[in-house]
Amino acid sequence: MEPLKLGVNIDHAATLRQARGVDYPDLAEIARLAERAGADGITIHLREDRRHIQDADVYRLRQTLTTRMNLEMANNPDIVRIALEVRPDEVCLVPERRQELTTEGGLDAAGQLETLRPTIRALSENGTHVSLFIAPDRKQLEAAAELGAPYVELHTGAYANASGDALKREIDALHEAAAYGATLGLRVNAGHGLTLGNVGALLDIPNLDTLNIGHSIVARALFVGMERAVSEMLAAMAR
Ligand code: PXP
């Protein structure tokens, strides 16, 4: 089995920056630390409302990343134009609703074949691998295969939120979807809501390529970094 890869989503480092409208934390530096720690790629989501990642981040990170860039985006013509210019290694097409706190639910690829097809073709011809962020559902996997997307990313949000019997059902659904995706010739990633506490149950899913994980890593970084940050400030204040 190939080792499972980690894509680190740094959107919420940008959330911290945007909350104050300042120029720190520097996303290129955050990405560099993630890469130095062994991340296989860096994921960013350029949302239509630009709530965290900004257009300039996408262009700058394209120059500074030493691993793969995975750009998450809605199938929106303005953002597709940016992706065609920037040429990320991967684009993950996601559904987007303005008011949502995060990406809720997967893309209805089966219901949007005709609008997705030209976007997938344009990005693919431009050298970007396209992934579709879908629920672990046969119909959506079949649609991804029909569209010629080389990758899917299975939405693990329902798994992350489940408990009891529902948890087992969600794990089974992910297993089944990964296996079915492989039979359709798809490479299968997964992500959303994954934490140190819940990632373990996904490790024996066959054929998984990459896990994309963001929020919990950025939150955890506060715990492993807070003590040092306060010590540094105290040292700077020492007379
Ligand atoms: N994968 C996709 C397609 C996403 O939209 C997100 C959230 O931006 C993630 C993975 C990462 O989710 P989380 O931040 O909960 O780890």
Short mmCIF file of C-alpha atoms and ligand atoms in Angstrom, two decimals:
data_model
loop_
_atom_site.label_atom_id
_atom_site.label_comp_id
_atom_site.label_asym_id
_atom_site.label_seq_id
_atom_site.Cartn_x
_atom_site.Cartn_y
_atom_site.Cartn_z
CA MET A 1 0.00 0.00 0.00
CA GLU A 2 1.27 3.48 -0.84
CA PRO A 3 1.65 5.75 2.19
CA LEU A 4 -1.32 7.98 2.87
CA LYS A 5 -0.51 11.59 1.99
CA LEU A 6 -1.41 14.72 3.97
CA GLY A 7 -2.58 17.94 2.38
CA VAL A 8 -2.53 20.73 4.96
CA ASN A 9 -5.28 23.28 4.54
CA ILE A 10 -4.05 26.69 5.76
CA ASP A 11 -7.30 28.67 5.26
CA HIS A 12 -7.68 29.36 8.95
CA ALA A 13 -4.26 30.92 9.28
CA ALA A 14 -5.71 33.40 6.77
CA THR A 15 -8.88 33.68 8.90
CA LEU A 16 -6.70 34.95 11.76
CA ARG A 17 -5.05 37.49 9.48
CA GLN A 18 -8.33 38.69 7.95
CA ALA A 19 -9.89 39.12 11.42
CA ARG A 20 -7.54 42.11 11.90
CA GLY A 21 -6.78 43.13 8.33
CA VAL A 22 -3.05 42.88 9.02
CA ASP A 23 -0.29 41.15 7.08
CA TYR A 24 0.46 38.37 9.57
CA PRO A 25 0.57 35.45 9.97
CA ASP A 26 2.48 35.17 6.70
CA LEU A 27 0.85 32.31 4.80
CA ALA A 28 3.98 31.51 2.80
CA GLU A 29 5.81 30.98 6.09
CA ILE A 30 2.99 28.88 7.56
CA ALA A 31 3.02 26.73 4.43
CA ARG A 32 6.79 26.43 4.64
CA LEU A 33 6.54 25.12 8.21
CA ALA A 34 3.89 22.60 7.17
CA GLU A 35 6.06 21.46 4.29
CA ARG A 36 9.11 21.23 6.54
CA ALA A 37 7.09 19.01 8.89
CA GLY A 38 6.35 16.64 6.01
CA ALA A 39 3.09 17.84 4.44
CA ASP A 40 2.74 16.42 0.94
CA GLY A 41 0.82 19.42 -0.26
CA ILE A 42 -0.85 22.66 0.76
CA THR A 43 -4.56 23.23 0.29
CA ILE A 44 -6.27 26.62 0.11
CA HIS A 45 -9.89 27.50 -0.58
CA LEU A 46 -10.47 30.71 -2.52
CA ARG A 47 -14.07 31.36 -1.53
CA GLU A 48 -16.39 33.60 -3.51
CA ASP A 49 -16.72 35.87 -0.46
CA ARG A 50 -12.91 35.94 0.08
CA ARG A 51 -13.42 35.42 3.80
CA HIS A 52 -9.96 33.97 4.35
CA ILE A 53 -7.73 33.24 1.34
CA GLN A 54 -7.31 36.25 -0.98
CA ASP A 55 -6.47 36.28 -4.69
CA ALA A 56 -2.96 37.55 -3.91
CA ASP A 57 -2.35 34.55 -1.62
CA VAL A 58 -3.05 32.15 -4.47
CA TYR A 59 -0.56 33.88 -6.78
CA ARG A 60 2.11 34.24 -4.08
CA LEU A 61 1.83 30.68 -2.76
CA ARG A 62 2.14 29.40 -6.29
CA GLN A 63 5.62 30.94 -6.30
CA THR A 64 6.66 29.86 -2.80
CA LEU A 65 5.25 26.34 -2.28
CA THR A 66 7.74 23.54 -2.68
CA THR A 67 5.06 20.82 -2.60
CA ARG A 68 1.78 20.51 -4.46
CA MET A 69 -0.83 23.26 -4.46
CA ASN A 70 -4.42 22.11 -4.17
CA LEU A 71 -6.88 24.94 -4.81
CA GLU A 72 -10.42 24.38 -3.57
CA MET A 73 -12.99 26.45 -5.39
CA ALA A 74 -16.56 26.68 -6.58
CA ASN A 75 -17.32 26.32 -10.28
CA ASN A 76 -17.45 30.10 -10.65
CA PRO A 77 -16.17 31.72 -13.88
CA ASP A 78 -14.11 34.42 -12.12
CA ILE A 79 -12.36 31.85 -9.95
CA VAL A 80 -11.92 29.41 -12.83
CA ARG A 81 -10.11 32.24 -14.65
CA ILE A 82 -7.72 32.62 -11.71
CA ALA A 83 -7.11 28.86 -11.60
CA LEU A 84 -6.34 28.82 -15.31
CA GLU A 85 -3.80 31.59 -14.79
CA VAL A 86 -2.21 30.14 -11.65
CA ARG A 87 -2.22 26.50 -12.79
CA PRO A 88 -2.37 24.77 -9.39
CA ASP A 89 -1.27 21.14 -9.35
CA GLU A 90 -4.79 20.25 -8.28
CA VAL A 91 -8.16 21.94 -8.16
CA CYS A 92 -10.88 20.52 -5.96
CA LEU A 93 -14.31 21.69 -7.07
CA VAL A 94 -16.59 22.22 -4.09
CA PRO A 95 -20.14 23.46 -3.62
CA GLU A 96 -20.37 26.84 -1.95
CA ARG A 97 -23.13 28.63 -0.14
CA ARG A 98 -22.44 32.17 1.02
CA GLN A 99 -23.85 31.84 4.54
CA GLU A 100 -22.29 28.49 5.45
CA LEU A 101 -19.58 28.32 8.12
CA THR A 102 -17.69 25.72 6.08
CA THR A 103 -18.32 23.52 3.05
CA GLU A 104 -21.51 21.71 4.01
CA GLY A 105 -22.30 18.67 1.91
CA GLY A 106 -20.69 17.42 -1.25
CA LEU A 107 -20.92 18.62 -4.81
CA ASP A 108 -23.93 17.32 -6.75
CA ALA A 109 -21.77 16.20 -9.67
CA ALA A 110 -24.55 13.98 -11.03
CA GLY A 111 -26.93 16.95 -11.17
CA GLN A 112 -24.41 19.36 -12.71
CA LEU A 113 -22.78 17.33 -15.46
CA GLU A 114 -23.22 19.97 -18.13
CA THR A 115 -21.87 22.89 -16.09
CA LEU A 116 -18.96 20.91 -14.67
CA ARG A 117 -17.83 19.37 -17.94
CA PRO A 118 -16.31 22.49 -19.60
CA THR A 119 -14.58 23.55 -16.37
CA ILE A 120 -13.03 20.14 -15.86
CA ARG A 121 -11.93 20.02 -19.47
CA ALA A 122 -10.38 23.51 -19.41
CA LEU A 123 -8.50 22.89 -16.17
CA SER A 124 -7.31 19.45 -17.26
CA GLU A 125 -6.08 20.72 -20.62
CA ASN A 126 -4.21 23.42 -18.70
CA GLY A 127 -2.27 20.79 -16.71
CA THR A 128 -4.29 20.79 -13.46
CA HIS A 129 -5.61 17.57 -11.94
CA VAL A 130 -9.26 18.02 -11.07
CA SER A 131 -10.91 16.55 -8.01
CA LEU A 132 -14.60 16.66 -7.11
CA PHE A 133 -15.59 17.00 -3.46
CA ILE A 134 -18.48 14.55 -3.16
CA ALA A 135 -20.40 12.60 -0.57
CA PRO A 136 -19.49 8.88 -0.39
CA ASP A 137 -22.28 8.01 -2.80
CA ARG A 138 -22.22 5.68 -5.81
CA LYS A 139 -24.16 8.04 -8.06
CA GLN A 140 -21.69 10.86 -7.44
CA LEU A 141 -18.69 8.58 -7.98
CA GLU A 142 -20.16 7.45 -11.29
CA ALA A 143 -20.73 11.07 -12.31
CA ALA A 144 -17.09 11.92 -11.47
CA ALA A 145 -15.90 9.02 -13.60
CA GLU A 146 -18.19 10.04 -16.45
CA LEU A 147 -16.83 13.58 -16.25
CA GLY A 148 -13.29 12.30 -16.53
CA ALA A 149 -12.15 13.80 -13.22
CA PRO A 150 -9.06 11.88 -12.16
CA TYR A 151 -9.71 12.43 -8.44
CA VAL A 152 -12.58 12.64 -6.02
CA GLU A 153 -12.41 13.83 -2.44
CA LEU A 154 -14.86 12.06 -0.17
CA HIS A 155 -16.58 14.43 2.26
CA THR A 156 -15.82 13.14 5.75
CA GLY A 157 -17.94 15.78 7.52
CA ALA A 158 -20.83 13.38 8.20
CA TYR A 159 -18.34 10.84 9.60
CA ALA A 160 -16.71 13.50 11.79
CA ASN A 161 -20.09 14.52 13.23
CA ALA A 162 -21.51 11.00 13.71
CA SER A 163 -21.66 8.87 16.83
CA GLY A 164 -23.03 5.44 17.80
CA ASP A 165 -24.63 3.40 15.01
CA ALA A 166 -24.42 6.30 12.61
CA LEU A 167 -20.65 6.37 13.03
CA LYS A 168 -20.33 2.78 11.84
CA ARG A 169 -22.60 3.53 8.89
CA GLU A 170 -20.47 6.52 7.89
CA ILE A 171 -17.22 4.52 8.14
CA ASP A 172 -18.76 1.74 6.04
CA ALA A 173 -19.93 4.29 3.46
CA LEU A 174 -16.40 5.71 3.18
CA HIS A 175 -14.90 2.23 2.81
CA GLU A 176 -17.41 1.27 0.16
CA ALA A 177 -17.02 4.53 -1.75
CA ALA A 178 -13.22 4.28 -1.77
CA ALA A 179 -13.40 0.73 -3.09
CA TYR A 180 -16.03 1.59 -5.71
CA GLY A 181 -14.10 4.70 -6.76
CA ALA A 182 -11.03 2.55 -7.40
CA THR A 183 -13.03 0.18 -9.60
CA LEU A 184 -14.13 3.21 -11.63
CA GLY A 185 -10.49 4.24 -12.08
CA LEU A 186 -10.74 7.23 -9.72
CA ARG A 187 -8.05 8.28 -7.28
CA VAL A 188 -9.70 8.86 -3.96
CA ASN A 189 -8.90 11.55 -1.39
CA ALA A 190 -10.89 12.43 1.71
CA GLY A 191 -11.28 15.35 4.04
CA HIS A 192 -13.30 17.68 6.21
CA GLY A 193 -13.61 17.77 9.98
CA LEU A 194 -10.72 15.36 10.54
CA THR A 195 -8.86 15.59 13.85
CA LEU A 196 -6.18 13.76 15.80
CA GLY A 197 -9.07 11.96 17.51
CA ASN A 198 -11.00 10.72 14.47
CA VAL A 199 -8.39 10.20 11.76
CA GLY A 200 -7.45 6.73 13.04
CA ALA A 201 -10.59 4.99 11.83
CA LEU A 202 -9.85 6.04 8.25
CA LEU A 203 -6.39 4.55 8.06
CA ASP A 204 -7.47 1.10 6.92
CA ILE A 205 -9.66 2.37 4.10
CA PRO A 206 -8.04 0.89 1.00
CA ASN A 207 -7.04 3.05 -1.95
CA LEU A 208 -7.02 6.37 -0.12
CA ASP A 209 -4.50 8.75 -1.65
CA THR A 210 -4.55 11.97 0.40
CA LEU A 211 -6.30 13.36 3.46
CA ASN A 212 -6.87 17.12 3.40
CA ILE A 213 -6.94 18.48 6.94
CA GLY A 214 -7.03 22.10 8.06
CA HIS A 215 -9.05 23.48 10.93
CA SER A 216 -7.95 21.02 13.58
CA ILE A 217 -4.27 21.38 12.65
CA VAL A 218 -4.41 25.18 12.83
CA ALA A 219 -6.27 24.94 16.18
CA ARG A 220 -3.76 22.41 17.50
CA ALA A 221 -0.91 24.71 16.49
CA LEU A 222 -2.14 27.15 19.16
CA PHE A 223 -1.64 24.53 21.85
CA VAL A 224 1.77 23.43 20.71
CA GLY A 225 2.85 27.03 20.09
CA MET A 226 1.14 29.17 22.79
CA GLU A 227 3.72 28.67 25.51
CA ARG A 228 6.57 29.67 23.26
CA ALA A 229 4.68 32.69 21.91
CA VAL A 230 4.03 34.02 25.42
CA SER A 231 7.63 33.35 26.49
CA GLU A 232 8.91 35.25 23.47
CA MET A 233 6.72 38.25 24.31
CA LEU A 234 7.86 38.22 27.93
CA ALA A 235 11.46 38.08 26.74
CA ALA A 236 10.83 41.04 24.45
CA MET A 237 9.34 42.95 27.40
CA ALA A 238 12.19 42.18 29.78
CA ARG A 239 13.96 45.39 30.83
N1 PXP B 1 -11.47 19.29 1.95
C1 PXP B 1 -12.34 20.18 1.42
C2 PXP B 1 -12.84 19.95 0.04
C3 PXP B 1 -12.73 21.31 2.16
O1 PXP B 1 -13.61 22.19 1.62
C4 PXP B 1 -12.17 21.52 3.44
C5 PXP B 1 -12.53 22.75 4.20
O2 PXP B 1 -12.07 23.86 3.50
C6 PXP B 1 -11.27 20.58 3.92
C7 PXP B 1 -10.94 19.45 3.18
C8 PXP B 1 -10.60 20.73 5.26
O3 PXP B 1 -11.54 20.62 6.26
P1 PXP B 1 -11.12 20.95 7.75
O4 PXP B 1 -10.69 22.38 7.78
O5 PXP B 1 -12.37 20.69 8.52
O6 PXP B 1 -10.00 20.03 8.12
#
